[in-house]
PDB file of C-alpha atoms in Angstrom:
ATOM      1  CA  MET A 186       7.974  -3.157  14.727  1.00 78.00           C
ATOM      2  CA  GLU A 187       9.099  -6.054  12.916  1.00 87.00           C
ATOM      3  CA  GLU A 188       5.532  -6.349  10.978  1.00 88.00           C
ATOM      4  CA  ILE A 189       5.307  -3.077   9.383  1.00 90.00           C
ATOM      5  CA  LYS A 190       9.127  -4.346   8.154  1.00 91.00           C
ATOM      6  CA  ASN A 191       7.210  -7.179   6.785  1.00 91.00           C
ATOM      7  CA  LEU A 192       4.304  -5.628   5.047  1.00 92.00           C
ATOM      8  CA  ILE A 193       6.473  -3.140   3.992  1.00 93.00           C
ATOM      9  CA  ARG A 194       8.888  -6.408   2.496  1.00 94.00           C
ATOM     10  CA  ARG A 195       5.868  -7.971   1.205  1.00 93.00           C
ATOM     11  CA  ALA A 196       4.168  -4.975  -0.525  1.00 94.00           C
ATOM     12  CA  SER A 197       8.026  -4.286  -2.870  1.00 94.00           C
ATOM     13  CA  VAL A 198       7.448  -8.004  -3.734  1.00 94.00           C
ATOM     14  CA  THR A 199       3.617  -7.243  -4.617  1.00 93.00           C
ATOM     15  CA  SER A 200       5.232  -4.762  -7.047  1.00 93.00           C
ATOM     16  CA  ALA A 201       7.572  -6.209  -8.838  1.00 94.00           C
ATOM     17  CA  ILE A 202       5.039  -9.254  -9.196  1.00 93.00           C
ATOM     18  CA  ILE A 203       2.635  -6.368 -10.844  1.00 91.00           C
ATOM     19  CA  ILE A 204       5.440  -4.818 -13.346  1.00 92.00           C
ATOM     20  CA  ILE A 205       7.069  -8.270 -14.270  1.00 93.00           C
ATOM     21  CA  TYR A 206       3.183  -9.338 -14.834  1.00 91.00           C
ATOM     22  CA  GLY A 207       2.597  -6.081 -16.671  1.00 90.00           C
ATOM     23  CA  LEU A 208       5.619  -6.314 -18.794  1.00 91.00           C
ATOM     24  CA  ILE A 209       4.554 -10.386 -19.983  1.00 93.00           C
ATOM     25  CA  VAL A 210       1.228  -8.869 -20.875  1.00 92.00           C
ATOM     26  CA  LYS A 211       2.958  -5.824 -22.295  1.00 88.00           C
ATOM     27  CA  GLU A 212       0.010  -3.378 -21.063  1.00 88.00           C
ATOM     28  CA  LYS A 213       0.821   0.170 -20.306  1.00 84.00           C
ATOM     29  CA  MET A 214      -1.582   0.210 -17.776  1.00 86.00           C
ATOM     30  CA  VAL A 215      -0.330  -2.590 -15.540  1.00 87.00           C
ATOM     31  CA  CYS A 216       3.018  -1.107 -15.663  1.00 88.00           C
ATOM     32  CA  ILE A 217       3.122   2.382 -15.809  1.00 90.00           C
ATOM     33  CA  GLY A 218      -1.099   2.223 -13.391  1.00 92.00           C
ATOM     34  CA  MET A 219      -0.736  -0.467 -11.120  1.00 93.00           C
ATOM     35  CA  PHE A 220       3.006   0.091 -10.591  1.00 93.00           C
ATOM     36  CA  GLY A 221       3.133   3.198 -10.303  1.00 93.00           C
ATOM     37  CA  GLY A 222       0.361   3.166  -7.852  1.00 94.00           C
ATOM     38  CA  SER A 223       1.708   0.838  -5.256  1.00 95.00           C
ATOM     39  CA  LEU A 224       5.137   2.112  -5.397  1.00 95.00           C
ATOM     40  CA  ILE A 225       2.859   5.779  -3.905  1.00 96.00           C
ATOM     41  CA  SER A 226       1.111   3.015  -1.398  1.00 95.00           C
ATOM     42  CA  ILE A 227       4.105   2.227  -0.684  1.00 95.00           C
ATOM     43  CA  LEU A 228       5.447   5.248   0.474  1.00 95.00           C
ATOM     44  CA  ALA A 229       2.446   6.628   1.490  1.00 95.00           C
ATOM     45  CA  PHE A 230       2.431   4.228   4.508  1.00 95.00           C
ATOM     46  CA  TYR A 231       6.022   4.811   4.399  1.00 94.00           C
ATOM     47  CA  MET A 232       5.190   7.931   5.520  1.00 93.00           C
ATOM     48  CA  LEU A 233       2.524   6.993   7.706  1.00 92.00           C
ATOM     49  CA  CYS A 234       4.971   4.664   9.662  1.00 92.00           C
ATOM     50  CA  ILE A 235       7.819   8.185   9.835  1.00 90.00           C
ATOM     51  CA  ASP A 236       4.533  10.609  11.214  1.00 88.00           C
ATOM     52  CA  VAL A 237       3.475   8.604  13.896  1.00 87.00           C
ATOM     53  CA  LYS A 238       7.115   8.013  15.126  1.00 87.00           C
ATOM     54  CA  SER A 239       7.770  11.619  14.772  1.00 84.00           C
ATOM     55  CA  ILE A 240       4.318  12.511  16.647  1.00 83.00           C
ATOM     56  CA  THR A 241       4.592   9.892  19.193  1.00 83.00           C
ATOM     57  CA  VAL A 242       7.830  10.804  20.377  1.00 84.00           C
ATOM     58  CA  ARG A 243       7.421  14.701  20.750  1.00 79.00           C
ATOM     59  CA  GLY A 244       4.509  13.752  21.968  1.00 76.00           C
ATOM     60  CA  GLY A 245       0.796  14.563  19.947  1.00 71.00           C
ATOM     61  CA  SER A 246      -0.331  17.479  17.585  1.00 76.00           C
ATOM     62  CA  TYR A 247      -3.215  17.497  16.359  1.00 80.00           C
ATOM     63  CA  LYS A 248      -1.744  20.110  13.886  1.00 82.00           C
ATOM     64  CA  ALA A 249       0.502  18.470  13.288  1.00 79.00           C
ATOM     65  CA  GLY A 250      -1.504  14.890  12.350  1.00 82.00           C
ATOM     66  CA  ILE A 251      -3.233  16.355  10.255  1.00 88.00           C
ATOM     67  CA  LEU A 252      -1.331  18.193   7.971  1.00 89.00           C
ATOM     68  CA  SER A 253       1.042  13.781   7.771  1.00 88.00           C
ATOM     69  CA  TYR A 254      -2.709  13.608   6.939  1.00 90.00           C
ATOM     70  CA  LEU A 255      -2.978  16.001   4.150  1.00 94.00           C
ATOM     71  CA  LYS A 256       0.314  15.303   2.967  1.00 94.00           C
ATOM     72  CA  ARG A 257      -0.704  12.070   2.421  1.00 94.00           C
ATOM     73  CA  TYR A 258      -3.503  12.514   0.832  1.00 94.00           C
ATOM     74  CA  PHE A 259      -2.398  15.669  -1.403  1.00 96.00           C
ATOM     75  CA  LEU A 260       0.318  12.157  -2.837  1.00 96.00           C
ATOM     76  CA  TYR A 261      -2.564  10.248  -3.482  1.00 96.00           C
ATOM     77  CA  ALA A 262      -4.848  13.140  -5.760  1.00 96.00           C
ATOM     78  CA  LEU A 263      -1.496  13.744  -7.606  1.00 96.00           C
ATOM     79  CA  SER A 264      -0.883  10.905  -8.365  1.00 95.00           C
ATOM     80  CA  LEU A 265      -4.773   9.625  -9.727  1.00 95.00           C
ATOM     81  CA  GLY A 266      -5.087  13.791 -10.981  1.00 96.00           C
ATOM     82  CA  LEU A 267      -1.240  12.985 -13.240  1.00 95.00           C
ATOM     83  CA  ALA A 268      -3.152   9.519 -14.232  1.00 94.00           C
ATOM     84  CA  ALA A 269      -5.986  10.766 -15.289  1.00 94.00           C
ATOM     85  CA  TYR A 270      -4.752  14.090 -17.136  1.00 95.00           C
ATOM     86  CA  PHE A 271      -2.078  12.130 -19.168  1.00 93.00           C
ATOM     87  CA  PHE A 272      -3.317   8.747 -20.033  1.00 92.00           C
ATOM     88  CA  GLY A 273      -7.080   9.668 -19.428  1.00 91.00           C
ATOM     89  CA  THR A 274      -9.441   7.481 -17.093  1.00 92.00           C
ATOM     90  CA  GLY A 275      -8.662   3.980 -17.472  1.00 91.00           C
ATOM     91  CA  MET A 276      -4.555   4.744 -16.440  1.00 93.00           C
ATOM     92  CA  MET A 277      -6.461   6.508 -13.159  1.00 94.00           C
ATOM     93  CA  LEU A 278      -8.360   2.958 -12.445  1.00 94.00           C
ATOM     94  CA  SER A 279      -5.871   0.884 -13.009  1.00 93.00           C
ATOM     95  CA  THR A 280      -3.330   4.131 -10.550  1.00 94.00           C
ATOM     96  CA  ALA A 281      -6.658   3.388  -7.865  1.00 95.00           C
ATOM     97  CA  ILE A 282      -6.117   0.059  -7.727  1.00 94.00           C
ATOM     98  CA  GLY A 283      -2.217   0.312  -7.427  1.00 94.00           C
ATOM     99  CA  LEU A 284      -3.508   2.016  -5.082  1.00 95.00           C
ATOM    100  CA  LEU A 285      -4.608  -1.327  -2.716  1.00 95.00           C
ATOM    101  CA  ASN A 286      -1.813  -2.808  -2.450  1.00 93.00           C
ATOM    102  CA  ILE A 287      -0.545  -1.928   1.167  1.00 94.00           C
ATOM    103  CA  LYS A 288      -4.133  -2.286   2.409  1.00 94.00           C
ATOM    104  CA  PHE A 289      -4.574  -5.856   0.505  1.00 94.00           C
ATOM    105  CA  ASN A 290      -1.142  -6.958   1.682  1.00 94.00           C
ATOM    106  CA  ILE A 291      -2.693  -6.282   4.989  1.00 94.00           C
ATOM    107  CA  TYR A 292      -5.436  -8.145   4.341  1.00 95.00           C
ATOM    108  CA  LEU A 293      -3.804 -10.905   2.883  1.00 93.00           C
ATOM    109  CA  MET A 294      -1.874 -10.672   5.890  1.00 93.00           C
ATOM    110  CA  VAL A 295      -4.595 -10.983   8.911  1.00 94.00           C
ATOM    111  CA  LEU A 296      -6.092 -13.867   6.407  1.00 95.00           C
ATOM    112  CA  TYR A 297      -3.066 -16.156   7.570  1.00 94.00           C
ATOM    113  CA  LYS A 298      -3.272 -15.265  10.379  1.00 94.00           C
ATOM    114  CA  ASN A 299      -6.285 -15.965  11.190  1.00 94.00           C
ATOM    115  CA  PHE A 300      -6.046 -18.823   9.273  1.00 94.00           C
ATOM    116  CA  ILE A 301      -3.183 -20.246  11.302  1.00 94.00           C
ATOM    117  CA  ASN A 302      -5.074 -19.680  14.176  1.00 93.00           C
ATOM    118  CA  PHE A 303      -7.367 -21.855  12.913  1.00 93.00           C
ATOM    119  CA  LYS A 304      -5.974 -24.804  12.058  1.00 92.00           C
ATOM    120  CA  ASN A 305      -3.784 -24.578  14.989  1.00 91.00           C
ATOM    121  CA  LYS A 306      -7.615 -24.932  17.579  1.00 90.00           C
ATOM    122  CA  TYR A 307      -9.389 -27.400  14.958  1.00 88.00           C
ATOM    123  CA  LEU A 308      -7.691 -29.389  12.895  1.00 82.00           C
ATOM    124  CA  LYS A 309      -4.347 -30.865  15.194  1.00 71.00           C
TER     125      LYS A 309
END
């Protein structure tokens, strides 16, 4: 649970960096698209955590798992569709990049752990 909180904290910091960068360069693709996508990514990850916790406590149900899966992917499709409909393809791509926020942070956390393990093993 501590790693999940740490991941959400890091993703929030990444979202803050995205919005600050967007305000500095005054680009709406970054401000609205990437920042909105990163917030939706954090929300979807939080929904995943809640769904996993509820399914494991109640005893796993196939139907509940599929419904939670569909709910998250409907959220992704809705955000990408609204970005494409109201702002165009560029905003949709920017939102898609923002949706990768949690995945990017997971990747960085794994790389950091592997680097620390490598350093402790070979560079003493």
